[in-house]
CSV table of C-alpha atoms in Angstrom, one decimal:
chain,number,residue,atom,x,y,z
A,20,MET,CA,-0.4,-7.3,-11.1
A,21,LYS,CA,-1.0,-9.5,-8.1
A,22,GLU,CA,-2.3,-13.0,-8.9
A,23,TRP,CA,-5.1,-14.0,-6.5
A,24,ARG,CA,-5.1,-17.6,-5.5
A,25,GLY,CA,-2.7,-20.0,-7.2
A,26,ARG,CA,0.3,-18.4,-5.3
A,27,ASP,CA,1.0,-21.4,-3.1
A,28,ARG,CA,0.4,-23.8,-6.1
A,29,GLU,CA,3.0,-21.9,-8.1
A,30,THR,CA,5.3,-21.9,-5.2
A,31,GLU,CA,5.0,-25.6,-4.9
A,32,ASN,CA,5.7,-26.0,-8.6
A,33,ARG,CA,8.9,-23.9,-8.2
A,34,VAL,CA,9.9,-26.1,-5.3
A,35,ARG,CA,9.2,-29.1,-7.4
A,36,LEU,CA,11.8,-27.9,-9.9
A,37,PHE,CA,14.2,-26.9,-7.1
A,38,PRO,CA,15.4,-30.4,-6.1
A,39,ARG,CA,16.6,-31.1,-9.6
A,40,GLY,CA,19.9,-29.4,-8.8
A,41,ARG,CA,22.7,-31.8,-7.8
A,42,ASP,CA,23.0,-30.2,-4.3
A,43,ARG,CA,19.3,-29.5,-3.8
A,44,GLU,CA,17.2,-32.4,-2.6
A,45,THR,CA,14.5,-31.0,-0.4
A,46,GLY,CA,12.0,-28.1,-0.5
A,47,ILE,CA,8.9,-26.9,1.2
A,48,GLY,CA,6.0,-25.1,-0.5
A,49,ALA,CA,3.8,-23.3,1.9
A,50,GLY,CA,1.2,-20.5,2.2
A,51,VAL,CA,-0.9,-18.8,4.8
A,52,GLU,CA,-3.9,-16.4,4.6
A,53,SER,CA,-6.1,-14.6,7.1
A,54,MET,CA,-9.1,-13.7,5.1
A,55,THR,CA,-10.9,-12.5,8.2
A,56,VAL,CA,-8.2,-9.9,8.9
A,57,ASN,CA,-7.0,-9.0,5.5
A,58,GLN,CA,-10.3,-8.8,3.6
A,59,ILE,CA,-10.3,-7.7,0.0
A,60,SER,CA,-12.3,-4.6,0.3
A,61,GLY,CA,-11.1,-2.6,-2.7
A,62,PHE,CA,-9.1,-2.8,-5.9
A,63,PRO,CA,-6.4,-0.6,-7.4
A,64,LYS,CA,-7.3,2.3,-9.6
A,65,VAL,CA,-7.0,1.8,-13.3
A,66,ASN,CA,-4.0,3.6,-14.9
A,67,PRO,CA,-5.5,6.7,-16.6
A,68,ARG,CA,-3.7,5.7,-19.8
A,69,VAL,CA,-5.9,2.7,-20.0
A,70,CYS,CA,-9.0,4.9,-20.0
A,71,ILE,CA,-7.9,7.3,-22.6
A,72,SER,CA,-9.1,6.9,-26.2
A,73,SER,CA,-7.4,8.6,-29.1
A,74,SER,CA,-6.2,7.9,-32.6
A,75,TYR,CA,-3.2,6.0,-31.3
A,76,LEU,CA,-4.7,4.5,-28.0
A,77,ASN,CA,-8.0,2.6,-28.2
A,78,VAL,CA,-9.8,1.8,-25.0
A,79,ASP,CA,-11.0,-1.5,-26.5
A,80,LYS,CA,-7.3,-2.7,-26.6
A,81,PHE,CA,-7.2,-2.5,-22.9
A,82,ALA,CA,-10.5,-4.0,-22.0
A,83,GLN,CA,-9.0,-7.2,-20.7
A,84,ALA,CA,-6.4,-5.3,-18.7
A,85,ARG,CA,-9.2,-3.4,-17.0
A,86,ASP,CA,-11.1,-6.7,-16.4
A,87,CYS,CA,-8.2,-7.9,-14.3
A,88,LEU,CA,-9.5,-5.5,-11.6
A,89,LEU,CA,-13.0,-6.9,-11.6
A,90,PRO,CA,-14.3,-8.0,-8.2
A,91,MET,CA,-14.3,-11.8,-8.1
A,92,GLY,CA,-18.0,-12.0,-7.4
A,93,ILE,CA,-18.7,-10.2,-10.7
A,94,THR,CA,-16.5,-12.7,-12.6
A,95,SER,CA,-18.7,-15.4,-11.1
A,96,GLU,CA,-21.8,-13.6,-12.4
A,97,ASN,CA,-20.0,-13.3,-15.8
A,98,VAL,CA,-19.4,-17.0,-15.9
A,99,ALA,CA,-23.0,-17.9,-15.0
A,100,GLN,CA,-24.4,-15.5,-17.6
A,101,ARG,CA,-22.0,-16.2,-20.4
A,102,TYR,CA,-22.1,-20.0,-20.1
A,103,GLY,CA,-25.7,-20.5,-18.9
A,104,VAL,CA,-25.1,-21.8,-15.4
A,105,THR,CA,-28.4,-21.6,-13.5
A,106,ARG,CA,-29.0,-20.6,-9.9
A,107,GLN,CA,-30.4,-24.1,-9.3
A,108,GLU,CA,-27.2,-25.7,-10.6
A,109,GLN,CA,-25.1,-23.5,-8.3
A,110,ASP,CA,-27.3,-24.3,-5.3
A,111,HIS,CA,-27.1,-28.1,-6.0
A,112,ALA,CA,-23.3,-27.8,-6.2
A,113,ALA,CA,-23.1,-26.0,-2.8
A,114,VAL,CA,-25.3,-28.6,-1.1
A,115,ALA,CA,-23.2,-31.4,-2.5
A,116,SER,CA,-20.0,-29.7,-1.3
A,117,HIS,CA,-21.2,-29.4,2.3
A,118,LYS,CA,-22.7,-32.9,2.4
A,119,ARG,CA,-19.5,-34.5,1.1
A,120,ALA,CA,-17.4,-32.4,3.5
A,121,ALA,CA,-19.6,-33.3,6.4
A,122,ALA,CA,-19.4,-37.0,5.6
A,123,ALA,CA,-15.7,-36.9,5.2
A,124,ALA,CA,-15.2,-35.0,8.5
A,125,ALA,CA,-17.6,-37.4,10.4
A,126,SER,CA,-15.7,-40.4,9.1
A,127,GLY,CA,-12.3,-38.9,10.2
A,128,LYS,CA,-10.9,-38.5,6.7
A,129,PHE,CA,-9.5,-35.1,7.4
A,130,LYS,CA,-7.5,-36.1,10.5
A,131,ASP,CA,-4.5,-37.3,8.5
A,132,GLU,CA,-4.2,-33.9,6.7
A,133,ILE,CA,-5.0,-31.4,9.5
A,134,ILE,CA,-2.5,-30.3,12.1
A,135,PRO,CA,-4.3,-29.2,15.2
A,136,VAL,CA,-3.4,-25.6,16.3
A,137,SER,CA,-3.5,-24.5,19.9
A,138,THR,CA,-4.4,-20.8,20.4
A,139,LYS,CA,-6.3,-18.3,22.4
A,140,ILE,CA,-9.5,-16.6,21.4
A,141,LEU,CA,-11.8,-13.9,22.9
A,142,ASP,CA,-15.1,-15.3,23.9
A,143,PRO,CA,-17.7,-13.2,22.1
A,144,ARG,CA,-20.2,-13.5,25.0
A,145,THR,CA,-18.0,-13.1,28.1
A,146,HIS,CA,-15.1,-11.2,26.4
A,147,GLU,CA,-12.8,-13.5,28.3
A,148,GLU,CA,-9.7,-15.0,26.8
A,149,LYS,CA,-9.8,-18.8,26.6
A,150,HIS,CA,-7.6,-21.5,25.2
A,151,VAL,CA,-8.9,-23.6,22.3
A,152,VAL,CA,-7.5,-26.3,19.9
A,153,ILE,CA,-8.5,-25.9,16.3
A,154,SER,CA,-8.6,-29.3,14.7
A,155,VAL,CA,-11.6,-29.2,12.3
A,156,ASP,CA,-12.9,-26.9,9.6
A,157,ASP,CA,-15.7,-25.0,11.2
A,158,GLY,CA,-17.4,-23.8,8.0
A,159,ILE,CA,-19.0,-27.1,7.1
A,160,ARG,CA,-22.8,-27.1,7.3
A,161,PRO,CA,-24.1,-30.7,7.5
A,162,ASP,CA,-27.7,-29.4,7.3
A,163,ALA,CA,-27.2,-27.4,4.1
A,164,ASN,CA,-30.2,-27.7,1.9
A,165,LEU,CA,-31.7,-26.3,-1.3
A,166,THR,CA,-34.7,-24.7,0.5
A,167,ASP,CA,-32.5,-22.5,2.6
A,168,LEU,CA,-30.1,-21.7,-0.2
A,169,ALA,CA,-33.0,-20.6,-2.4
A,170,LYS,CA,-33.8,-17.9,0.1
A,171,LEU,CA,-30.5,-16.2,-0.1
A,172,LYS,CA,-30.2,-12.9,-2.1
A,173,PRO,CA,-27.6,-12.4,-4.8
A,174,ALA,CA,-24.4,-11.2,-3.1
A,175,PHE,CA,-22.7,-9.2,-5.9
A,176,LYS,CA,-25.3,-8.1,-8.5
A,177,LYS,CA,-28.9,-7.1,-8.0
A,178,ASP,CA,-30.2,-9.6,-10.6
A,179,GLY,CA,-27.4,-12.1,-10.2
A,180,SER,CA,-27.3,-15.7,-9.2
A,181,THR,CA,-24.2,-15.9,-7.0
A,182,THR,CA,-25.0,-15.9,-3.3
A,183,ALA,CA,-23.0,-16.2,-0.1
A,184,GLY,CA,-24.0,-19.8,-0.1
A,185,THR,CA,-22.6,-20.5,-3.5
A,186,SER,CA,-19.3,-18.7,-2.9
A,187,SER,CA,-16.2,-20.0,-1.2
A,188,GLN,CA,-16.1,-19.0,2.5
A,189,VAL,CA,-14.1,-16.3,4.1
A,190,SER,CA,-11.6,-18.4,6.1
A,191,ASP,CA,-8.2,-18.4,7.7
A,192,GLY,CA,-5.8,-21.2,7.1
A,193,ALA,CA,-2.3,-22.4,6.3
A,194,GLY,CA,-0.9,-25.3,4.4
A,195,ALA,CA,2.4,-26.8,3.4
A,196,VAL,CA,3.8,-29.6,1.3
A,197,LEU,CA,7.2,-31.3,1.5
A,198,LEU,CA,8.9,-32.1,-1.8
A,199,MET,CA,12.0,-34.4,-1.9
A,200,LYS,CA,14.0,-36.5,-4.2
A,201,ARG,CA,12.7,-40.0,-4.1
A,202,SER,CA,16.1,-41.5,-3.3
A,203,LEU,CA,16.4,-39.3,-0.3
A,204,ALA,CA,12.9,-40.0,0.9
A,205,MET,CA,13.5,-43.7,0.6
A,206,GLN,CA,16.8,-43.3,2.4
A,207,LYS,CA,15.0,-41.6,5.3
A,208,GLY,CA,12.2,-44.0,5.3
A,209,LEU,CA,9.6,-41.3,4.6
A,210,PRO,CA,6.2,-42.2,3.1
A,211,ILE,CA,5.8,-41.1,-0.5
A,212,LEU,CA,2.2,-40.0,-0.9
A,213,GLY,CA,2.5,-38.8,-4.4
A,214,VAL,CA,4.8,-37.9,-7.3
A,215,VAL,CA,4.3,-34.6,-9.2
A,216,ARG,CA,4.1,-35.6,-12.9
A,217,SER,CA,3.3,-32.3,-14.6
A,218,PHE,CA,2.2,-28.7,-14.0
A,219,ALA,CA,0.5,-26.1,-16.2
A,220,ALA,CA,-0.4,-22.4,-15.8
A,221,VAL,CA,-2.5,-20.8,-18.5
A,222,GLY,CA,-4.1,-17.5,-19.3
A,223,VAL,CA,-7.9,-16.9,-19.8
A,224,ASP,CA,-10.2,-14.0,-20.2
A,225,PRO,CA,-10.0,-12.1,-16.9
A,226,ALA,CA,-13.7,-11.3,-17.0
A,227,VAL,CA,-14.4,-15.0,-16.6
A,228,MET,CA,-11.2,-16.0,-14.7
A,229,GLY,CA,-13.1,-18.9,-13.1
A,230,VAL,CA,-12.9,-21.0,-16.2
A,231,GLY,CA,-9.2,-21.3,-15.9
A,232,PRO,CA,-9.3,-25.0,-14.9
A,233,THR,CA,-11.0,-25.9,-18.3
A,234,VAL,CA,-7.8,-24.9,-20.0
A,235,ALA,CA,-5.2,-25.7,-17.4
A,236,ILE,CA,-6.4,-29.3,-16.7
A,237,PRO,CA,-6.1,-30.5,-20.3
A,238,ALA,CA,-2.7,-28.8,-20.6
A,239,ALA,CA,-1.3,-30.5,-17.5
A,240,VAL,CA,-2.8,-33.9,-18.5
A,241,LYS,CA,-1.4,-33.6,-22.0
A,242,SER,CA,2.0,-32.6,-20.6
A,243,ALA,CA,1.9,-35.8,-18.5
A,244,GLY,CA,1.3,-37.9,-21.6
A,245,LEU,CA,-2.2,-38.8,-20.4
A,246,GLU,CA,-5.8,-38.5,-21.4
A,247,LEU,CA,-8.6,-37.1,-19.2
A,248,ASP,CA,-10.0,-40.6,-18.9
A,249,ASP,CA,-6.8,-41.7,-17.2
A,250,ILE,CA,-7.4,-39.4,-14.2
A,251,ASP,CA,-9.1,-41.1,-11.3
A,252,LEU,CA,-9.7,-38.1,-9.0
A,253,PHE,CA,-9.9,-34.4,-9.3
A,254,GLU,CA,-9.6,-31.6,-6.7
A,255,ILE,CA,-11.0,-28.4,-8.4
A,256,ASN,CA,-11.1,-25.4,-6.1
A,257,GLU,CA,-14.6,-24.1,-5.6
A,258,ALA,CA,-14.1,-20.4,-5.8
A,259,PHE,CA,-17.7,-20.1,-6.8
A,260,ALA,CA,-20.3,-22.6,-7.7
A,261,SER,CA,-20.8,-21.0,-11.1
A,262,GLN,CA,-17.3,-21.6,-12.3
A,263,PHE,CA,-17.0,-25.0,-10.6
A,264,VAL,CA,-20.2,-26.2,-12.3
A,265,TYR,CA,-19.1,-24.9,-15.7
A,266,CYS,CA,-15.6,-26.5,-15.4
A,267,CYS,CA,-17.1,-29.9,-14.6
A,268,LYS,CA,-19.6,-29.6,-17.5
A,269,LYS,CA,-17.0,-28.3,-20.0
A,270,LEU,CA,-14.6,-31.1,-19.3
A,271,ASP,CA,-17.4,-33.7,-19.0
A,272,LEU,CA,-16.1,-34.9,-15.7
A,273,ASP,CA,-17.7,-37.7,-13.7
A,274,PRO,CA,-19.2,-36.1,-10.5
A,275,GLU,CA,-18.1,-39.2,-8.5
A,276,LYS,CA,-14.4,-38.3,-9.3
A,277,VAL,CA,-14.5,-34.6,-8.4
A,278,ASN,CA,-14.2,-33.1,-4.9
A,279,VAL,CA,-15.4,-36.3,-3.3
A,280,ASN,CA,-14.7,-34.8,0.1
A,281,GLY,CA,-16.3,-31.4,-0.6
A,282,GLY,CA,-14.6,-28.2,-1.6
A,283,ALA,CA,-14.0,-24.6,-0.8
A,284,MET,CA,-17.7,-23.7,-0.5
A,285,ALA,CA,-17.7,-25.9,2.6
A,286,LEU,CA,-14.1,-26.0,3.7
A,287,GLY,CA,-13.2,-22.4,3.0
A,288,HIS,CA,-10.7,-20.7,0.6
A,289,PRO,CA,-7.8,-18.9,2.4
A,290,LEU,CA,-6.0,-17.9,-0.8
A,291,GLY,CA,-2.4,-18.6,0.1
A,292,ALA,CA,-3.2,-22.0,1.6
A,293,THR,CA,-5.7,-23.4,-0.9
A,294,GLY,CA,-3.2,-25.1,-3.2
A,295,ALA,CA,-1.5,-27.0,-0.4
A,296,ARG,CA,-4.9,-27.9,1.1
A,297,CYS,CA,-6.1,-29.3,-2.2
A,298,VAL,CA,-2.9,-31.3,-2.7
A,299,ALA,CA,-3.2,-32.8,0.8
A,300,THR,CA,-6.8,-33.8,0.3
A,301,LEU,CA,-6.2,-35.3,-3.1
A,302,LEU,CA,-3.1,-37.4,-2.1
A,303,HIS,CA,-4.7,-38.8,1.1
A,304,GLU,CA,-7.8,-39.7,-0.9
A,305,MET,CA,-5.7,-41.4,-3.5
A,306,LYS,CA,-4.0,-43.4,-0.8
A,307,ARG,CA,-7.3,-44.5,0.6
A,308,HIS,CA,-8.4,-45.7,-2.9
A,309,GLY,CA,-5.2,-47.7,-3.3
A,310,LYS,CA,-4.7,-49.5,-6.6
A,311,ASP,CA,-8.1,-48.3,-7.9
A,312,CYS,CA,-6.5,-44.9,-8.2
A,313,ARG,CA,-3.3,-44.1,-9.9
A,314,PHE,CA,-3.6,-40.5,-11.2
A,315,GLY,CA,-5.1,-37.3,-9.7
A,316,VAL,CA,-5.4,-33.7,-10.6
A,317,VAL,CA,-5.4,-30.5,-8.6
A,318,SER,CA,-6.6,-27.3,-10.3
A,319,MET,CA,-7.8,-23.8,-9.5
A,320,CYS,CA,-8.7,-20.6,-11.2
A,321,ILE,CA,-6.6,-17.5,-10.5
A,322,GLY,CA,-7.9,-13.9,-10.3
A,323,SER,CA,-6.7,-11.6,-13.1
A,324,GLY,CA,-7.3,-14.4,-15.7
A,325,MET,CA,-5.3,-17.5,-15.1
A,326,GLY,CA,-5.7,-21.2,-14.3
A,327,ALA,CA,-3.3,-23.7,-12.8
A,328,ALA,CA,-3.3,-27.5,-12.7
A,329,ALA,CA,-1.0,-30.3,-11.7
A,330,VAL,CA,-1.0,-34.1,-12.2
A,331,PHE,CA,0.0,-36.4,-9.4
A,332,GLU,CA,0.7,-40.1,-9.5
A,333,ARG,CA,0.0,-42.1,-6.3
A,334,GLY,CA,3.3,-42.6,-4.5
A,335,ASP,CA,3.6,-46.3,-4.6
A,336,CYS,CA,2.6,-46.4,-8.3
A,337,ALA,CA,6.2,-45.6,-9.3
A,338,ASP,CA,6.9,-49.4,-9.0
A,339,ASP,CA,5.5,-51.0,-12.1
A,340,LEU,CA,4.4,-54.0,-10.1
A,341,CYS,CA,1.7,-52.0,-8.2
A,342,ASN,CA,0.5,-49.9,-11.1
A,343,ALA,CA,-3.3,-49.7,-11.2
A,344,ARG,CA,-3.1,-50.2,-15.0
A,345,THR,CA,-0.6,-50.0,-17.8
A,346,VAL,CA,-0.1,-46.9,-19.9
A,347,ARG,CA,1.2,-46.4,-23.4
A,348,ASP,CA,4.8,-47.5,-24.2
A,349,ASN,CA,5.9,-44.0,-24.9
A,350,ASN,CA,4.7,-42.8,-21.5
A,351,LEU,CA,7.5,-42.0,-19.1
A,352,LEU,CA,5.5,-41.6,-15.9
A,353,SER,CA,6.8,-44.7,-14.2
A,354,MET,CA,10.4,-43.7,-14.5
A,355,ASP,CA,11.7,-42.5,-11.1
A,356,ALA,CA,13.4,-39.1,-11.0
A,357,LEU,CA,16.2,-40.2,-8.7
């Protein structure tokens, strides 16, 4: 079973473990996705055995296995219906995502994390090939508003509440993170943006796969020896507004700490690159906050019924002298993994 999303985040976690070997000090976790070329237009057929009911094989036993094949838009509708997320709440979340992303882009916040790409495109009007430099996310809509969103029809279900405006955009993108032993990074004089402190991957009901962060985040935070209140910033992937809204409500998160520079509804969600993109956005924002921000979390849902989350400590916080605040005596987070 292919795991949608989360692939680059899991790759990064494996790279994080990689440098622990004596002769392994550096690794790169990267991912790329062209959603405009490789669109998800269909799903595998269910194994006939899963659909057969008999005295020794009950269809109900395999309900969740079948739910792994549900279209992602339907899982969004399931979340909205099961947990009472309204159309209005979803529209508000989408507008906030675009407004925050637009403000971040206008202030130049994304320049430190975006590598301009020089390429050629075919002009849709003249059909002539021309050279362009891609240096900004072109899905951001600064003028997004509730009035226009309210006019959109449901995208996945006739009487549903999920629209194109409250879904992550179909986008192309690539992302990469460099992980290295602190001692080597210091030797090379490289800036240490953050330290990976914990990682968690969990399983949830595939029919509502979008709720994955509600389980993964507490698991990762607990693994780090922290409480949710210790986390200063969150980057939660906005696969759909329904699941994003629910996750924030379920975990009782402060809106001013979550996706402060917008999310996937504005920036796009190229599956293989989203994890690295979220990490880059989080770490750069933590750096801007300085001593007011010590810990951050990246999390996302994963198609087929999973969730993933990781806890990061701001890079220069490994030195006790610059910690934003003290933690309990039994907490080992400030010990460098040399």
